[in-house]
Amino acid sequence: MKYIGIDIGSTASKLAIFEEKNLINTSVFATGWSSKETANNIKEYLISNGYVKDSLEDCFIVATGYGRVSVPFANKTLTEITCHGMGAYYLSKEDCTVIDIGGQDTKVITLEGGRVTSFTMNDKCAAGTGRFLEMMANTLGLEIMEMSELWKSGQGVVISSMCTVFAESEVISLIGQGEKRENIAHGVIESISGKVNSLCQKHGRADRYFLTGGLCDNPYMLESLEKRLGKPLNTNSLARYAGAIGAALMGKK
């Protein structure tokens, strides 16, 4: 029996497949303009690669994330809070506070005894999210990792705007003033880690943090955040799949 988790995010969709207790596949797909089309692409991937039969009788599928209602073939849908908590605990193997930086929102989730006991979510503005970082990198004519690398050598610039649109205008103004690109990049990264840290403070301090989401493999963001938090911030090579892994585990449960 296979247990499959599908996490339809705003910018990327993740897939995790368990065969009984073993995680046998993780994959990522661009969500694109249609969550339903992305879900169908994932279904075709599962069938064409021999993970499931056309009838889907040999598996149990749980969908989560922003577009979970766009997965008509799922046996069940669950909120991303539940699934991210379960997936993060599976990867971290300890109670902690989970920071999930997604494309359009940021979530902070407390795990106690392996269960979600509280959460805080910033979904009103893209500031402090992956989309914000992507927009700022585009404005600077850089790839996300290139901009992150510049963070190490930059200094002195503060991006003060709390709104993504105003922050972009602020960056454009700095470019017009001839500010060095590395200084602007430093200000952008510090702006994101500052906003995430503020969300964590509202949620309550923790002894251990675990980073999930698309920025979990960005060492510069990890370093900046850990300095802000003043506590260990761990992650995992599979942390971007936490929601999908949690969904699959909830299906098995």
mmCIF file of C-alpha atoms in Angstrom:
data_model
loop_
_atom_site.group_PDB
_atom_site.id
_atom_site.type_symbol
_atom_site.label_atom_id
_atom_site.label_comp_id
_atom_site.label_asym_id
_atom_site.label_seq_id
_atom_site.Cartn_x
_atom_site.Cartn_y
_atom_site.Cartn_z
ATOM 1 C CA MET A 1 0.000 0.000 0.000
ATOM 2 C CA LYS A 2 1.294 3.449 -0.905
ATOM 3 C CA TYR A 3 0.509 6.633 0.994
ATOM 4 C CA ILE A 4 0.829 9.800 -1.063
ATOM 5 C CA GLY A 5 0.965 13.420 0.066
ATOM 6 C CA ILE A 6 0.399 16.264 -2.398
ATOM 7 C CA ASP A 7 1.104 19.809 -1.228
ATOM 8 C CA ILE A 8 -0.220 22.338 -3.762
ATOM 9 C CA GLY A 9 1.605 25.567 -2.911
ATOM 10 C CA SER A 10 1.144 28.980 -4.483
ATOM 11 C CA THR A 11 4.375 28.744 -6.490
ATOM 12 C CA ALA A 12 5.556 25.130 -6.151
ATOM 13 C CA SER A 13 3.752 21.853 -5.542
ATOM 14 C CA LYS A 14 5.418 18.999 -3.690
ATOM 15 C CA LEU A 15 4.855 15.252 -3.786
ATOM 16 C CA ALA A 16 5.874 12.607 -1.235
ATOM 17 C CA ILE A 17 5.295 8.859 -1.587
ATOM 18 C CA PHE A 18 5.563 6.305 1.202
ATOM 19 C CA GLU A 19 5.453 2.569 0.668
ATOM 20 C CA GLU A 20 4.393 1.397 4.100
ATOM 21 C CA LYS A 21 7.044 2.997 6.375
ATOM 22 C CA ASN A 22 9.563 3.911 3.689
ATOM 23 C CA LEU A 23 9.739 7.285 1.935
ATOM 24 C CA ILE A 24 10.422 6.238 -1.678
ATOM 25 C CA ASN A 25 9.965 9.473 -3.638
ATOM 26 C CA THR A 26 9.875 13.251 -3.280
ATOM 27 C CA SER A 27 9.294 15.522 -6.274
ATOM 28 C CA VAL A 28 8.544 19.177 -6.922
ATOM 29 C CA PHE A 29 6.420 20.725 -9.685
ATOM 30 C CA ALA A 30 5.846 24.356 -10.673
ATOM 31 C CA THR A 31 2.262 25.193 -9.708
ATOM 32 C CA GLY A 32 1.688 27.501 -12.669
ATOM 33 C CA TRP A 33 -1.544 29.405 -13.192
ATOM 34 C CA SER A 34 -3.888 26.437 -12.573
ATOM 35 C CA SER A 35 -3.716 24.315 -9.416
ATOM 36 C CA LYS A 36 -6.079 21.792 -10.995
ATOM 37 C CA GLU A 37 -3.804 21.372 -14.016
ATOM 38 C CA THR A 38 -0.827 20.924 -11.695
ATOM 39 C CA ALA A 39 -2.730 18.243 -9.768
ATOM 40 C CA ASN A 40 -3.497 16.415 -13.010
ATOM 41 C CA ASN A 41 0.184 16.596 -14.002
ATOM 42 C CA ILE A 42 1.094 15.014 -10.672
ATOM 43 C CA LYS A 43 -1.472 12.266 -11.229
ATOM 44 C CA GLU A 44 -0.013 11.550 -14.676
ATOM 45 C CA TYR A 45 3.474 11.459 -13.145
ATOM 46 C CA LEU A 46 2.353 8.917 -10.545
ATOM 47 C CA ILE A 47 0.744 6.671 -13.138
ATOM 48 C CA SER A 48 3.405 6.936 -15.859
ATOM 49 C CA ASN A 49 6.203 6.168 -13.391
ATOM 50 C CA GLY A 50 4.413 3.107 -12.063
ATOM 51 C CA TYR A 51 3.792 4.356 -8.543
ATOM 52 C CA VAL A 52 0.029 3.814 -8.825
ATOM 53 C CA LYS A 53 -2.478 2.192 -11.162
ATOM 54 C CA ASP A 54 -4.879 4.197 -13.326
ATOM 55 C CA SER A 55 -7.707 3.388 -10.925
ATOM 56 C CA LEU A 56 -5.725 4.701 -7.895
ATOM 57 C CA GLU A 57 -7.070 1.731 -5.904
ATOM 58 C CA ASP A 58 -3.652 0.787 -4.572
ATOM 59 C CA CYS A 59 -2.970 4.007 -2.656
ATOM 60 C CA PHE A 60 -4.346 6.580 -0.238
ATOM 61 C CA ILE A 61 -3.871 10.216 -1.238
ATOM 62 C CA VAL A 62 -4.027 13.267 1.035
ATOM 63 C CA ALA A 63 -3.894 16.782 -0.423
ATOM 64 C CA THR A 64 -2.854 19.885 1.474
ATOM 65 C CA GLY A 65 -1.699 23.433 0.838
ATOM 66 C CA TYR A 66 -3.058 26.492 -0.908
ATOM 67 C CA GLY A 67 -4.651 24.480 -3.743
ATOM 68 C CA ARG A 68 -5.693 21.322 -1.913
ATOM 69 C CA VAL A 69 -9.309 21.621 -3.113
ATOM 70 C CA SER A 70 -7.986 21.350 -6.686
ATOM 71 C CA VAL A 71 -7.026 17.688 -6.226
ATOM 72 C CA PRO A 72 -10.302 15.887 -7.015
ATOM 73 C CA PHE A 73 -8.720 12.416 -6.838
ATOM 74 C CA ALA A 74 -7.486 12.879 -3.243
ATOM 75 C CA ASN A 75 -9.066 10.631 -0.631
ATOM 76 C CA LYS A 76 -8.838 13.423 1.935
ATOM 77 C CA THR A 77 -7.795 17.066 2.254
ATOM 78 C CA LEU A 78 -6.119 18.546 5.340
ATOM 79 C CA THR A 79 -4.865 22.002 6.340
ATOM 80 C CA GLU A 80 -1.201 22.793 5.776
ATOM 81 C CA ILE A 81 -0.730 23.527 9.501
ATOM 82 C CA THR A 82 -1.494 19.913 10.432
ATOM 83 C CA CYS A 83 0.584 18.472 7.595
ATOM 84 C CA HIS A 84 3.598 20.779 8.026
ATOM 85 C CA GLY A 85 3.652 19.985 11.726
ATOM 86 C CA MET A 86 3.589 16.239 11.089
ATOM 87 C CA GLY A 87 6.205 16.447 8.322
ATOM 88 C CA ALA A 88 8.534 18.705 10.308
ATOM 89 C CA TYR A 89 8.391 16.354 13.302
ATOM 90 C CA TYR A 90 9.186 13.389 11.045
ATOM 91 C CA LEU A 91 12.276 15.222 9.726
ATOM 92 C CA SER A 92 13.471 16.922 12.921
ATOM 93 C CA LYS A 93 12.641 14.007 15.233
ATOM 94 C CA GLU A 94 12.084 16.403 18.150
ATOM 95 C CA ASP A 95 9.685 19.000 19.476
ATOM 96 C CA CYS A 96 10.494 22.457 18.154
ATOM 97 C CA THR A 97 9.003 25.582 16.646
ATOM 98 C CA VAL A 98 8.630 25.208 12.887
ATOM 99 C CA ILE A 99 9.176 28.212 10.610
ATOM 100 C CA ASP A 100 7.703 27.640 7.173
ATOM 101 C CA ILE A 101 8.540 30.370 4.646
ATOM 102 C CA GLY A 102 6.248 29.777 1.703
ATOM 103 C CA GLY A 103 5.679 31.600 -1.556
ATOM 104 C CA GLN A 104 2.811 33.761 -0.270
ATOM 105 C CA ASP A 105 2.754 33.280 3.507
ATOM 106 C CA THR A 106 4.894 32.467 6.526
ATOM 107 C CA LYS A 107 3.785 30.056 9.235
ATOM 108 C CA VAL A 108 5.179 29.525 12.737
ATOM 109 C CA ILE A 109 4.056 26.245 14.338
ATOM 110 C CA THR A 110 4.795 24.938 17.840
ATOM 111 C CA LEU A 111 5.169 21.168 18.253
ATOM 112 C CA GLU A 112 4.815 19.523 21.652
ATOM 113 C CA GLY A 113 4.783 15.763 21.969
ATOM 114 C CA GLY A 114 4.874 15.634 18.175
ATOM 115 C CA ARG A 115 1.569 17.510 17.936
ATOM 116 C CA VAL A 116 0.675 21.029 16.851
ATOM 117 C CA THR A 117 -0.253 23.015 19.954
ATOM 118 C CA SER A 118 -0.337 26.526 18.450
ATOM 119 C CA PHE A 119 0.433 28.405 15.276
ATOM 120 C CA THR A 120 0.733 31.929 13.908
ATOM 121 C CA MET A 121 0.385 32.808 10.252
ATOM 122 C CA ASN A 122 1.230 35.853 8.160
ATOM 123 C CA ASP A 123 -0.900 35.645 5.015
ATOM 124 C CA LYS A 124 -1.957 39.297 4.654
ATOM 125 C CA CYS A 125 1.161 40.476 2.818
ATOM 126 C CA ALA A 126 3.934 38.780 0.839
ATOM 127 C CA ALA A 127 6.638 40.688 2.761
ATOM 128 C CA GLY A 128 8.846 38.150 4.546
ATOM 129 C CA THR A 129 8.030 35.368 2.064
ATOM 130 C CA GLY A 130 9.718 33.604 -0.819
ATOM 131 C CA ARG A 131 7.769 35.692 -3.306
ATOM 132 C CA PHE A 132 9.149 38.878 -1.752
ATOM 133 C CA LEU A 133 12.706 37.565 -2.107
ATOM 134 C CA GLU A 134 12.051 36.593 -5.724
ATOM 135 C CA MET A 135 10.641 40.030 -6.560
ATOM 136 C CA MET A 136 13.564 41.843 -4.979
ATOM 137 C CA ALA A 137 16.083 39.597 -6.773
ATOM 138 C CA ASN A 138 14.366 40.325 -10.104
ATOM 139 C CA THR A 139 14.476 44.052 -9.377
ATOM 140 C CA LEU A 140 18.231 43.775 -8.782
ATOM 141 C CA GLY A 141 18.718 41.639 -11.904
ATOM 142 C CA LEU A 142 19.942 38.677 -9.864
ATOM 143 C CA GLU A 143 19.074 35.061 -9.165
ATOM 144 C CA ILE A 144 17.880 34.431 -5.600
ATOM 145 C CA MET A 145 21.086 32.623 -4.592
ATOM 146 C CA GLU A 146 23.260 35.330 -6.182
ATOM 147 C CA MET A 147 21.494 37.975 -4.142
ATOM 148 C CA SER A 148 21.768 35.874 -1.003
ATOM 149 C CA GLU A 149 25.510 35.486 -1.519
ATOM 150 C CA LEU A 150 25.888 39.271 -1.740
ATOM 151 C CA TRP A 151 24.304 39.547 1.725
ATOM 152 C CA LYS A 152 27.631 38.524 3.293
ATOM 153 C CA SER A 153 29.517 41.513 1.879
ATOM 154 C CA GLY A 154 26.790 44.158 2.170
ATOM 155 C CA GLN A 155 25.971 46.586 4.972
ATOM 156 C CA GLY A 156 24.291 49.817 5.949
ATOM 157 C CA VAL A 157 21.005 49.588 4.029
ATOM 158 C CA VAL A 158 17.682 49.136 5.815
ATOM 159 C CA ILE A 159 14.525 48.256 3.883
ATOM 160 C CA SER A 160 11.921 49.785 6.180
ATOM 161 C CA SER A 161 8.669 49.335 4.237
ATOM 162 C CA MET A 162 6.338 46.667 5.603
ATOM 163 C CA CYS A 163 4.500 46.354 2.256
ATOM 164 C CA THR A 164 5.995 44.439 -0.687
ATOM 165 C CA VAL A 165 4.990 47.092 -3.225
ATOM 166 C CA PHE A 166 6.467 49.950 -1.191
ATOM 167 C CA ALA A 167 9.584 47.885 -0.434
ATOM 168 C CA GLU A 168 10.117 47.354 -4.163
ATOM 169 C CA SER A 169 9.792 51.110 -4.713
ATOM 170 C CA GLU A 170 12.330 51.628 -1.936
ATOM 171 C CA VAL A 171 14.769 49.256 -3.653
ATOM 172 C CA ILE A 172 14.269 50.993 -7.029
ATOM 173 C CA SER A 173 14.956 54.334 -5.342
ATOM 174 C CA LEU A 174 18.168 52.972 -3.807
ATOM 175 C CA ILE A 175 19.280 51.709 -7.210
ATOM 176 C CA GLY A 176 18.600 55.181 -8.644
ATOM 177 C CA GLN A 177 20.743 56.723 -5.910
ATOM 178 C CA GLY A 178 23.670 54.528 -6.946
ATOM 179 C CA GLU A 179 23.647 52.345 -3.827
ATOM 180 C CA LYS A 180 25.836 49.238 -4.133
ATOM 181 C CA ARG A 181 23.991 46.079 -5.078
ATOM 182 C CA GLU A 182 25.488 44.080 -2.219
ATOM 183 C CA ASN A 183 24.240 46.661 0.294
ATOM 184 C CA ILE A 184 20.702 46.499 -1.105
ATOM 185 C CA ALA A 185 20.859 42.679 -1.108
ATOM 186 C CA HIS A 186 21.939 42.788 2.551
ATOM 187 C CA GLY A 187 18.983 45.039 3.367
ATOM 188 C CA VAL A 188 16.530 42.721 1.602
ATOM 189 C CA ILE A 189 17.716 39.555 3.392
ATOM 190 C CA GLU A 190 17.735 41.347 6.747
ATOM 191 C CA SER A 191 14.230 42.666 6.053
ATOM 192 C CA ILE A 192 12.921 39.130 5.525
ATOM 193 C CA SER A 193 14.657 37.633 8.560
ATOM 194 C CA GLY A 194 13.483 40.593 10.647
ATOM 195 C CA LYS A 195 9.846 40.070 9.669
ATOM 196 C CA VAL A 196 10.059 36.330 10.330
ATOM 197 C CA ASN A 197 11.683 36.989 13.710
ATOM 198 C CA SER A 198 8.888 39.431 14.614
ATOM 199 C CA LEU A 199 6.332 36.730 13.809
ATOM 200 C CA CYS A 200 8.217 34.283 16.020
ATOM 201 C CA GLN A 201 8.251 36.805 18.892
ATOM 202 C CA LYS A 202 4.466 37.192 18.682
ATOM 203 C CA HIS A 203 4.219 33.429 18.768
ATOM 204 C CA GLY A 204 6.469 32.985 21.795
ATOM 205 C CA ARG A 205 10.154 32.172 22.149
ATOM 206 C CA ALA A 206 11.435 28.612 21.720
ATOM 207 C CA ASP A 207 14.623 26.673 22.472
ATOM 208 C CA ARG A 208 14.834 25.058 19.030
ATOM 209 C CA TYR A 209 13.642 26.105 15.592
ATOM 210 C CA PHE A 210 13.267 24.111 12.381
ATOM 211 C CA LEU A 211 13.081 25.782 8.957
ATOM 212 C CA THR A 212 10.887 24.374 6.189
ATOM 213 C CA GLY A 213 9.734 25.763 2.841
ATOM 214 C CA GLY A 214 11.524 26.747 -0.340
ATOM 215 C CA LEU A 215 14.244 28.749 1.431
ATOM 216 C CA CYS A 216 15.374 25.872 3.657
ATOM 217 C CA ASP A 217 18.337 25.169 1.344
ATOM 218 C CA ASN A 218 19.478 28.811 1.340
ATOM 219 C CA PRO A 219 22.419 28.869 3.816
ATOM 220 C CA TYR A 220 22.515 32.674 3.886
ATOM 221 C CA MET A 221 18.879 32.996 4.914
ATOM 222 C CA LEU A 222 19.451 30.262 7.492
ATOM 223 C CA GLU A 223 22.428 32.143 8.961
ATOM 224 C CA SER A 224 20.635 35.502 9.015
ATOM 225 C CA LEU A 225 17.566 34.005 10.703
ATOM 226 C CA GLU A 226 19.586 32.098 13.291
ATOM 227 C CA LYS A 227 21.384 35.316 14.302
ATOM 228 C CA ARG A 228 18.039 37.064 14.730
ATOM 229 C CA LEU A 229 16.480 34.243 16.725
ATOM 230 C CA GLY A 230 19.494 33.747 18.988
ATOM 231 C CA LYS A 231 18.689 30.025 19.115
ATOM 232 C CA PRO A 232 19.651 26.994 17.010
ATOM 233 C CA LEU A 233 17.836 26.880 13.659
ATOM 234 C CA ASN A 234 17.991 23.478 12.019
ATOM 235 C CA THR A 235 16.699 22.197 8.711
ATOM 236 C CA ASN A 236 16.861 19.110 6.508
ATOM 237 C CA SER A 237 17.543 18.428 2.845
ATOM 238 C CA LEU A 238 13.895 17.303 2.543
ATOM 239 C CA ALA A 239 12.428 20.201 4.559
ATOM 240 C CA ARG A 240 10.792 21.823 1.517
ATOM 241 C CA TYR A 241 8.676 18.640 1.266
ATOM 242 C CA ALA A 242 7.494 18.797 4.897
ATOM 243 C CA GLY A 243 3.868 19.505 3.949
ATOM 244 C CA ALA A 244 3.696 16.653 1.446
ATOM 245 C CA ILE A 245 5.498 14.256 3.805
ATOM 246 C CA GLY A 246 3.110 15.177 6.610
ATOM 247 C CA ALA A 247 0.105 14.697 4.330
ATOM 248 C CA ALA A 248 1.288 11.215 3.360
ATOM 249 C CA LEU A 249 1.925 10.293 7.009
ATOM 250 C CA MET A 250 -1.545 11.564 7.964
ATOM 251 C CA GLY A 251 -2.957 9.327 5.236
ATOM 252 C CA LYS A 252 -1.168 6.356 6.719
ATOM 253 C CA LYS A 253 -2.353 7.324 10.191
#
